[in-house]
Amino acid sequence: MTITEKILARASGKNVISPDDVVFGNVDKVMMHDVSGPGVIKILNEWEKKGNRFDRVWDPDKVWISEDHFVPASDRISAENVSTLSRWAKKYAIRRHFKYGLGQYGICHTLSHEEGLVLPGQVYVGGDSHTNTTGAMGAFAAGLGHTDIAYVLMKGKIWFKVPHTLLFKLHGKKPDYISAKDVILHIIADIGIEGANYKCMQFTGDVVKEISMEERLTLTNMTTEAGAKSGIIEPDSTTYDYLSKRTTSNYSPIHGDENAEYLDVYEYEIDQLEPTVAKPYSPANIKTARELENIEIDKAYIGSCTGAKLEDLRMSAAILDGKKVRVRTEVLPAAQSIYLKALQEGLIDIFIKAGAVVGPPTCGACCGAHMGVLAKDEICISTTNRNFPGRMGHVDSKTYLASPLVVAASALKGRIIDPRDLEN
Amino acid sequence: MNIKKGRVHKYNRDNIDTDVIIPGPYLKIHEPKELASHAMEGIDPDFHNKVSPGDFLLCGSNFGCGSSREHAPIALSTLGIQAILAPSFARIFYRNAVDGGYLLPIEIERSTIDLIEDGNTIEIDLPNYKVLNLDKNETYGIKPLSDMIIKIVEAGGLLYYSDDAKGSTG
Ligand code: SF4
């Protein structure tokens, strides 16, 4: 069995399971945020209105809540949502509530790893489609809607159709100026945005071994863009080192069998990869940065769970150091802890001196919610993960997706540029 | 779930994503009627005026890709859309539609899209896996729903589904 099959087998109390089996699996961790949370609460309230009772969450210590999409509150409705969520969390004794303005908080998929909330071998579900991200910790991690999360809060389990796994073997040595973002954009373009629908995308190979935890998280984060149910990477010393700095909780990792069966195996040589950009309006619509070098931009956005982890900020800062941006540039670190580390490392200094604005952790403009959304016809290059029409603002705005290196380089030129061409 | 006859609204596009079905700025809204007034705004701002209760949506593949927002099936079902016909659905949209008891996602052959016209009246014969086009007097196949999905649909959503003691396989 694959790692995913073995995790789901353990969670559902079975010795053997196969793809397409439908199982009820026990959940180890569940997350909701300021968009999905109020939706879940509404469903629970309606359930009670119909004469049912919901006195307690099955295990309040397994639930955690983030405030990320609409903080700082963009208007009265989002303020209401956050306050609804807070009252609910208090009533049901949820201790892990990462509140805006109260110590550590940030984007849900960043907190899940930054706080060591999800551990190897666990089953983790979240009320957000990019829950896949946390599969990089060697966990089964999948996004669910409000009703499903409400069900998990009641019963501590949920049904899954066991996914088939696509195995991506990444060979070679990652060249300079290439990051995990370039790799995953290539893979999505290759298999298409429906290419992994209902399936799990697993990454392995020399490149995966070599890259850091945060870069691995970029790979799994964007499995959602290929329609995947989950993304996963087998845990190894990189995973264990990362976690040992963040949690003292025990866990029992799971590894796939030697003879595990994969629906498809894809092999990639990373040595030849070029800095890559996904054009509007699809993450699969890729070109090399050089092919797009005449595209002028209005804004560069360095933010989100995909592209504002500490290493993403380091990559951007390395490019911006001592230089000036030519278009409006926003940097929104993905969590307070990352903001602080960036400050201590001098990255924030670099951003501000380069002329960029540094904002608080928030999903902000990534989902077109607030904090610098795009006007009609505006063009943005962004470290985020989606570029559907209207994703970051007006339906007639355009978002190009790229690595922090390409985004920072483009900010300096006011047009898309391959960071390797910056000197010229 | 009782599927009756209704009129088809056709948007023959693949990858109609959740940002199109209910754009990001409305995610803070949780009032179904208000969500419904913005349904499909990214593709047809007048959509909510065109739909009557019992109507169907007919779309291209990978319908509902993108975010996990349950706002999407809520907005469509509040308008009265009882089922969506498409060659394939994004998985979270599919789950949400079924588990929330909002509407039925029905998988059809891609070639069927061209045979059904915007405005046609159709009927779904679930037990026999068929779509009947009453205007053209044609029938088309649909992909059978799994046992689990049928049980959840019949219960009126996952919260009302109780036979979960042991998972079935298949
Ligand atoms: S940063 Fe963007 S992709 Fe990540 S959770 Fe927030 S809205 Fe979703």
XYZ file of C-alpha atoms and ligand atoms in Angstrom:
602
model
C 0.000 0.000 0.000
C 1.039 3.630 -0.528
C 1.616 5.929 2.441
C -1.838 7.433 1.854
C -3.551 4.047 1.768
C -1.745 2.996 4.943
C -2.680 6.180 6.782
C -6.328 5.799 5.799
C -6.267 2.100 6.674
C -4.950 2.848 10.162
C -7.504 5.647 10.599
C -10.374 3.387 9.611
C -9.239 0.366 11.605
C -8.554 -1.820 8.585
C -5.521 -3.860 7.657
C -5.845 -3.445 3.944
C -7.610 -0.904 1.798
C -7.502 -0.163 -1.899
C -8.175 2.889 -4.040
C -11.891 3.574 -4.543
C -12.872 1.885 -1.249
C -15.162 4.131 0.760
C -14.147 4.239 4.423
C -15.000 6.231 7.501
C -11.686 7.386 8.969
C -10.931 8.883 12.369
C -9.650 12.430 12.165
C -6.593 13.605 14.142
C -6.871 17.331 13.487
C -9.497 19.618 12.027
C -9.212 23.273 11.057
C -11.630 26.013 10.159
C -11.080 29.706 9.487
C -12.977 32.950 9.363
C -14.683 32.035 6.070
C -15.424 28.349 6.583
C -15.955 28.635 10.364
C -19.061 30.830 10.243
C -20.415 28.534 7.495
C -19.854 25.495 9.710
C -21.424 27.244 12.702
C -24.465 28.112 10.595
C -24.893 24.462 9.676
C -24.591 23.396 13.306
C -27.135 26.047 14.312
C -29.584 24.864 11.694
C -29.095 21.289 12.841
C -30.034 22.400 16.361
C -33.016 24.400 15.091
C -34.372 21.158 13.678
C -34.538 19.761 17.210
C -31.119 18.087 17.374
C -28.499 18.781 20.003
C -24.901 19.760 19.648
C -23.563 20.092 23.184
C -19.927 19.464 22.644
C -17.249 19.115 20.030
C -16.021 15.521 19.870
C -12.525 16.566 20.980
C -11.850 20.292 21.430
C -8.084 19.687 21.579
C -8.077 18.336 18.048
C -9.737 21.421 16.637
C -7.939 24.611 15.721
C -9.112 27.874 14.283
C -7.345 30.566 12.291
C -8.335 34.092 11.404
C -6.805 34.773 8.018
C -9.047 35.541 5.063
C -10.656 38.792 6.151
C -8.340 40.062 8.894
C -7.861 42.835 9.728
C -11.649 42.991 9.347
C -12.312 44.488 5.938
C -15.783 45.717 6.881
C -18.613 45.161 9.326
C -19.676 41.789 7.983
C -16.208 40.292 8.247
C -15.861 41.770 11.748
C -19.141 40.014 12.625
C -17.837 36.726 11.240
C -14.678 36.897 13.328
C -16.680 37.710 16.417
C -19.134 34.839 15.739
C -16.168 32.528 15.442
C -14.644 33.787 18.686
C -17.852 33.334 20.654
C -18.253 29.835 19.283
C -14.644 28.893 20.072
C -15.089 30.086 23.630
C -18.381 28.287 24.112
C -16.942 24.980 22.872
C -13.618 25.372 24.693
C -11.378 25.426 21.613
C -8.002 26.445 22.994
C -6.098 26.706 19.756
C -7.613 29.819 18.283
C -5.057 31.963 16.469
C -6.520 35.412 16.771
C -5.522 38.419 14.730
C -3.792 40.885 17.019
C -3.225 38.427 19.822
C 0.214 36.899 19.456
C 0.817 34.213 16.895
C -1.681 34.119 14.054
C -1.477 33.793 10.301
C -2.701 31.883 7.270
C -4.180 28.524 8.260
C -1.935 26.415 5.982
C 1.110 28.176 7.349
C 0.168 27.713 11.004
C -0.464 24.013 10.388
C 3.268 23.471 9.821
C 4.767 26.494 11.553
C 3.059 25.489 14.812
C 3.633 21.761 14.294
C -0.111 21.133 14.463
C -0.226 18.281 11.968
C 2.144 15.338 12.343
C 3.373 12.472 10.173
C 0.879 9.641 9.839
C -2.105 11.734 10.876
C -5.421 12.405 9.145
C -5.999 16.127 8.881
C -9.013 17.855 7.347
C -9.611 21.553 6.999
C -12.342 23.841 5.778
C -10.205 25.141 2.933
C -9.177 23.723 -0.416
C -5.446 24.187 0.143
C -5.482 21.909 3.184
C -3.464 19.627 0.870
C -0.458 21.794 1.763
C 0.149 20.065 5.060
C 0.504 16.666 3.384
C 4.167 17.640 3.045
C 4.493 16.625 6.698
C 3.746 13.009 5.757
C 0.094 13.306 6.750
C -3.115 12.706 4.837
C -4.435 16.249 4.445
C -7.572 17.133 2.492
C -9.944 20.057 2.195
C -13.630 19.729 2.995
C -16.719 21.943 2.929
C -18.822 23.256 5.797
C -21.170 20.296 6.187
C -18.294 17.821 6.262
C -16.420 19.861 8.859
C -19.607 20.099 10.952
C -19.884 16.318 10.767
C -16.254 15.925 11.885
C -16.863 18.278 14.824
C -19.748 16.056 15.903
C -18.281 12.622 15.314
C -14.526 12.891 14.890
C -14.600 10.999 11.645
C -15.576 11.433 8.019
C -16.030 9.341 4.895
C -13.293 9.152 2.303
C -13.086 7.463 -1.010
C -9.517 6.164 -0.925
C -7.688 8.049 -3.676
C -5.433 6.587 -6.315
C -1.917 7.972 -6.059
C 0.099 9.617 -8.823
C 3.811 9.449 -8.027
C 6.038 12.317 -9.174
C 9.756 11.515 -9.148
C 11.857 14.642 -9.281
C 15.407 13.839 -10.362
C 18.573 15.825 -10.690
C 19.818 18.877 -8.918
C 17.766 22.023 -8.664
C 19.552 24.792 -10.604
C 20.055 28.263 -9.145
C 17.059 30.568 -9.508
C 14.699 27.616 -9.674
C 12.338 26.980 -6.807
C 9.623 24.486 -5.960
C 7.123 26.904 -7.491
C 8.647 26.446 -10.950
C 8.547 22.682 -10.498
C 4.914 22.505 -9.459
C 3.783 24.920 -12.192
C 5.405 22.564 -14.705
C 3.704 19.545 -13.249
C 0.289 21.244 -13.275
C 0.786 22.316 -16.889
C 1.732 18.747 -17.723
C -1.194 16.938 -16.151
C -3.736 19.774 -16.420
C -5.879 21.437 -13.800
C -8.105 18.398 -13.690
C -5.204 15.988 -14.010
C -5.293 14.792 -10.416
C -9.015 15.163 -9.711
C -10.007 12.777 -6.862
C -6.377 11.608 -6.677
C -3.392 11.996 -4.394
C -0.168 13.537 -5.729
C 2.936 12.143 -4.037
C 6.402 13.625 -4.556
C 9.691 11.809 -4.238
C 13.202 11.747 -5.705
C 16.573 13.479 -5.216
C 15.143 16.951 -5.534
C 12.524 16.353 -2.860
C 15.203 14.961 -0.546
C 17.380 17.996 -1.104
C 14.829 20.781 -0.682
C 13.679 22.241 2.617
C 10.374 21.657 4.361
C 9.028 25.013 3.242
C 9.848 24.312 -0.406
C 8.161 20.918 -0.104
C 5.100 22.714 1.206
C 4.958 24.752 -2.017
C 4.721 21.495 -3.991
C 1.871 20.066 -1.948
C 0.100 23.436 -1.655
C -0.458 23.613 -5.395
C -1.639 20.026 -5.817
C -5.024 21.661 -5.281
C -4.525 23.467 -8.595
C -4.380 20.089 -10.366
C -7.633 19.100 -8.654
C -5.945 16.678 -6.243
C -7.678 15.428 -3.138
C -4.361 15.438 -1.305
C -0.647 15.906 -1.774
C 1.903 13.995 0.236
C 5.620 13.516 0.820
C 7.021 10.657 2.871
C 8.481 11.960 6.128
C 12.270 11.867 6.502
C 14.990 13.547 8.564
C 14.076 16.958 7.084
C 10.518 16.497 8.362
C 11.596 15.281 11.786
C 14.153 18.101 12.220
C 11.570 20.678 11.231
C 9.042 19.297 13.698
C 11.497 18.890 16.563
C 11.881 22.687 16.601
C 8.133 23.163 16.815
C 6.459 20.481 18.872
C 7.105 17.971 21.612
C 4.057 15.865 20.706
C 4.592 12.208 19.922
C 3.610 10.745 16.607
C 3.963 7.531 14.693
C 4.984 8.106 11.096
C 3.834 5.859 8.286
C 5.779 4.904 5.165
C 4.510 3.380 1.961
C 5.384 -0.224 1.125
C 8.224 -0.996 -1.284
C 5.755 -2.676 -3.606
C 3.051 0.005 -3.357
C 1.041 0.468 -6.521
C 0.689 3.858 -8.147
C -1.859 4.746 -10.785
C 0.862 6.556 -12.744
C 4.499 7.408 -12.240
C 5.869 10.635 -13.698
C 9.598 11.307 -13.958
C 11.030 14.822 -14.183
C 14.587 16.030 -14.733
C 14.806 19.291 -12.861
C 18.283 20.283 -14.105
C 16.948 21.890 -17.254
C 14.012 23.753 -15.729
C 13.653 27.461 -16.507
C 12.071 30.129 -14.293
C 8.401 29.713 -15.060
C 5.289 31.877 -15.051
C 1.619 30.847 -15.305
C -0.342 33.302 -17.438
C -3.951 34.257 -16.806
C -6.338 32.571 -16.360
C -5.017 29.186 -15.370
C -2.123 27.838 -13.294
C -1.550 25.369 -16.154
C -1.022 28.127 -18.704
C 2.757 28.275 -18.396
C 5.547 30.029 -20.285
C 9.142 30.658 -19.337
C 9.745 34.036 -17.710
C 11.893 34.933 -20.732
C 9.014 34.343 -23.123
C 6.945 36.901 -21.222
C 9.574 39.587 -20.728
C 7.579 42.252 -22.502
C 4.618 42.028 -20.168
C 4.441 45.214 -18.127
C 2.996 44.903 -14.645
C 1.193 47.221 -12.242
C 1.876 45.317 -9.081
C 4.005 42.611 -7.506
C 2.459 40.585 -4.691
C 4.524 38.502 -2.288
C 2.020 36.839 -0.038
C -0.169 33.783 0.705
C 0.289 30.285 2.062
C 2.128 29.403 -1.145
C 4.552 32.283 -1.387
C 5.138 34.105 1.908
C 6.828 31.503 4.072
C 10.185 32.499 5.541
C 12.143 31.060 2.631
C 9.923 32.787 0.095
C 10.687 36.062 1.856
C 14.399 35.208 1.875
C 14.334 34.530 -1.870
C 12.519 37.802 -2.570
C 14.805 39.792 -0.287
C 17.931 38.364 -1.916
C 16.744 39.840 -5.208
C 15.506 43.166 -3.807
C 18.490 43.830 -1.520
C 19.850 47.319 -2.106
C 17.596 47.957 -5.113
C 14.350 49.855 -5.714
C 11.036 48.472 -6.958
C 9.400 50.164 -9.929
C 5.802 49.077 -9.379
C 3.729 48.842 -6.263
C 4.950 45.873 -4.311
C 3.276 44.283 -1.328
C 4.843 41.815 1.050
C 2.535 40.034 3.492
C 4.367 37.449 5.604
C 2.245 34.319 6.056
C 2.342 34.313 9.885
C 3.456 36.525 12.761
C 6.269 34.119 13.649
C 7.560 34.392 10.066
C 7.203 38.171 10.169
C 9.321 38.248 13.316
C 12.002 35.964 11.892
C 12.095 38.074 8.730
C 12.496 41.164 10.873
C 15.320 39.617 12.878
C 17.086 38.520 9.707
C 16.877 42.018 8.265
C 14.515 41.054 5.439
C 11.834 43.553 6.394
C 14.472 46.271 6.291
C 15.359 45.232 2.749
C 11.705 45.272 1.632
C 10.961 48.682 3.051
C 14.184 50.235 1.752
C 13.387 48.791 -1.679
C 10.147 50.754 -1.564
C 7.734 47.875 -0.933
C 4.976 47.969 1.640
C 4.963 45.269 4.302
C 1.527 44.320 5.574
C 0.182 42.089 8.322
C -0.264 38.353 7.751
C -3.571 37.785 5.940
C -4.921 36.080 2.855
C -5.698 39.612 1.740
C -5.634 40.047 -2.007
C -4.771 36.397 -2.724
C -8.490 35.628 -2.858
C -9.511 39.125 -3.892
C -10.897 39.795 -0.447
C -9.209 43.066 0.484
C -5.780 44.615 1.167
C -4.749 45.690 -2.301
C -7.098 43.994 -4.760
C -6.670 44.640 -8.488
C -8.556 47.201 -10.548
C -9.977 46.567 -14.023
C -7.185 45.756 -16.509
C -4.473 45.837 -13.862
C -1.717 43.277 -14.194
C -0.116 41.614 -11.201
C 2.687 39.131 -10.797
C 2.158 37.105 -7.688
C 3.637 34.365 -5.519
C 0.101 33.017 -4.888
C -1.450 29.882 -6.329
C -4.501 30.820 -8.407
C -5.177 33.151 -11.300
C -8.777 32.498 -12.293
C -10.735 35.499 -13.629
C -11.416 37.841 -10.733
C -9.323 35.863 -8.256
C -7.375 38.908 -7.033
C -9.909 41.606 -7.759
C -11.734 42.819 -10.870
C -12.744 40.081 -13.353
C -10.805 41.941 -16.026
C -7.605 42.112 -13.992
C -4.818 39.663 -14.738
C -2.612 37.646 -12.425
C 0.623 35.946 -13.456
C 1.828 33.294 -11.007
C 5.533 32.837 -10.365
C 8.206 32.068 -7.796
C 9.278 34.678 -5.230
C 12.483 35.111 -7.251
C 10.663 35.933 -10.482
C 8.126 38.146 -8.710
C 10.827 40.152 -6.911
C 12.901 40.514 -10.073
C 9.839 41.691 -12.006
C 9.057 44.231 -9.270
C 12.469 45.787 -9.905
C 11.906 46.084 -13.645
C 8.201 46.870 -13.786
C 7.829 44.033 -16.238
C 8.179 40.276 -16.149
C 11.802 39.222 -16.156
C 13.854 36.103 -15.599
C 15.904 36.787 -12.451
C 19.002 35.484 -14.276
C 18.713 38.423 -16.691
C 18.622 41.084 -14.003
C 22.277 42.165 -14.264
C 21.949 43.040 -17.929
C -34.037 13.443 -3.554
C -36.885 13.769 -5.947
C -35.800 14.974 -9.364
C -38.545 16.600 -11.401
C -38.514 18.042 -14.870
C -37.011 21.446 -15.374
C -35.355 23.818 -17.791
C -31.692 23.741 -18.718
C -29.270 26.666 -18.418
C -26.278 25.847 -20.528
C -22.784 27.256 -20.001
C -20.556 25.095 -22.147
C -17.236 25.926 -20.578
C -14.765 23.704 -18.799
C -13.356 24.544 -15.385
C -16.128 26.836 -14.172
C -14.453 27.614 -10.884
C -15.755 28.675 -7.509
C -14.492 32.224 -8.028
C -16.905 32.408 -10.970
C -19.766 30.679 -9.163
C -19.494 32.926 -6.124
C -16.686 35.514 -6.192
C -14.304 35.909 -3.221
C -15.667 39.170 -1.807
C -19.000 37.436 -1.050
C -17.404 34.726 1.065
C -18.084 36.690 4.185
C -21.812 36.428 3.450
C -23.602 33.421 4.889
C -27.202 34.379 4.101
C -28.336 31.969 1.339
C -30.678 34.432 -0.435
C -27.992 37.050 -0.673
C -25.474 34.499 -1.931
C -28.019 33.352 -4.516
C -28.284 36.864 -5.925
C -24.559 36.651 -6.825
C -24.578 33.098 -8.187
C -22.516 32.672 -11.372
C -21.776 36.388 -11.316
C -18.352 35.800 -12.846
C -19.908 34.311 -15.985
C -23.413 35.822 -16.191
C -24.342 38.615 -13.760
C -28.010 38.220 -14.724
C -28.059 34.505 -13.918
C -30.160 34.852 -10.764
C -32.969 36.474 -12.753
C -33.064 33.664 -15.299
C -33.419 30.698 -12.982
C -36.678 29.223 -11.731
C -36.939 26.592 -9.015
C -36.342 23.152 -10.489
C -34.016 24.276 -13.250
C -30.809 22.500 -14.235
C -27.316 23.681 -15.031
C -25.434 22.082 -17.915
C -21.708 22.819 -17.996
C -18.310 21.620 -19.159
C -15.908 19.437 -17.232
C -14.323 20.069 -13.825
C -17.281 22.130 -12.648
C -16.684 23.786 -9.275
C -12.910 23.627 -9.259
C -11.064 25.981 -6.971
C -11.917 26.635 -3.380
C -13.807 24.595 -0.807
C -16.467 27.277 -0.352
C -19.810 25.649 0.351
C -21.238 29.026 -0.628
C -21.143 27.730 -4.228
C -23.699 24.897 -4.020
C -25.707 26.935 -1.475
C -26.024 29.860 -3.896
C -27.048 27.611 -6.788
C -29.510 25.488 -4.826
C -31.097 28.515 -3.161
C -31.937 29.802 -6.638
C -33.624 26.485 -7.258
C -31.047 24.594 -9.312
C -31.839 20.954 -8.482
C -29.025 19.257 -10.352
C -25.950 20.059 -12.400
C -24.994 18.010 -15.424
C -21.330 18.001 -16.374
C -18.728 15.524 -17.654
C -16.884 15.862 -14.333
C -16.870 17.810 -11.091
C -14.116 19.066 -8.813
C -14.086 16.791 -5.783
C -14.845 19.271 -3.004
C -17.727 20.782 -4.964
C -19.108 17.291 -5.531
C -18.850 16.395 -1.843
C -20.358 19.679 -0.716
C -23.301 19.378 -3.093
C -24.109 15.875 -1.852
C -23.113 16.016 1.824
C -24.944 19.308 2.331
C -28.020 17.896 0.584
C -28.122 20.895 -1.752
C -28.243 19.533 -5.254
C -27.205 16.556 -7.329
C -24.028 16.527 -9.378
C -24.717 14.301 -12.363
C -21.898 13.078 -14.558
C -22.677 12.817 -18.263
C -20.711 11.985 -21.403
C -18.968 14.981 -22.902
C -20.802 14.411 -26.203
C -24.133 14.856 -24.427
C -23.428 18.559 -23.845
C -23.874 19.314 -27.543
C -27.135 17.406 -27.721
C -28.897 19.435 -25.039
C -29.687 23.052 -25.882
C -30.019 26.000 -23.597
C -33.683 26.224 -22.592
C -34.542 22.560 -23.241
C -36.773 20.893 -20.690
C -35.304 17.701 -19.286
C -36.138 15.071 -16.728
C -33.728 12.812 -14.837
C -34.530 9.150 -14.386
C -32.050 8.331 -11.639
C -32.815 4.638 -11.130
C -32.321 3.961 -14.827
C -29.329 6.317 -15.232
C -30.996 8.406 -17.903
C -31.650 11.999 -18.887
C -34.794 12.533 -20.967
C -34.855 15.570 -23.242
C -38.586 16.325 -23.485
C -38.142 18.939 -26.217
C -36.111 16.733 -28.517
C -37.491 13.405 -27.458
C -34.026 12.013 -26.828
C -32.467 10.120 -23.938
C -28.869 10.165 -22.773
C -26.956 8.075 -20.262
C -25.610 9.268 -16.934
C -22.888 7.795 -14.759
C -24.365 5.716 -11.918
C -23.972 7.237 -8.463
C -22.093 5.164 -5.879
C -24.088 3.421 -3.115
C -22.673 5.742 -0.515
C -23.703 8.845 -2.460
C -27.223 7.531 -3.017
C -27.619 6.797 0.704
C -26.451 10.282 1.669
C -28.706 11.892 -0.924
C -31.670 9.877 0.279
C -30.962 10.842 3.891
C -31.035 14.513 2.852
C -27.356 15.101 3.544
C -24.488 13.672 5.559
C -25.698 15.002 8.917
C -28.863 12.948 8.534
C -27.082 9.846 7.350
C -26.696 7.445 10.232
C -25.705 4.071 8.852
C -22.051 4.893 9.258
C -21.020 2.275 11.791
C -18.862 0.522 9.281
C -17.713 1.825 5.951
C -18.852 -0.041 2.915
C -16.380 -0.817 0.206
C -16.925 -0.436 -3.459
S -3.465 32.653 1.181
Fe -4.784 32.400 -0.581
S -4.662 30.228 -1.111
Fe -3.809 30.454 0.959
S -5.555 30.054 2.317
Fe -5.488 32.258 1.977
S -6.869 32.626 0.238
Fe -6.388 30.442 0.283
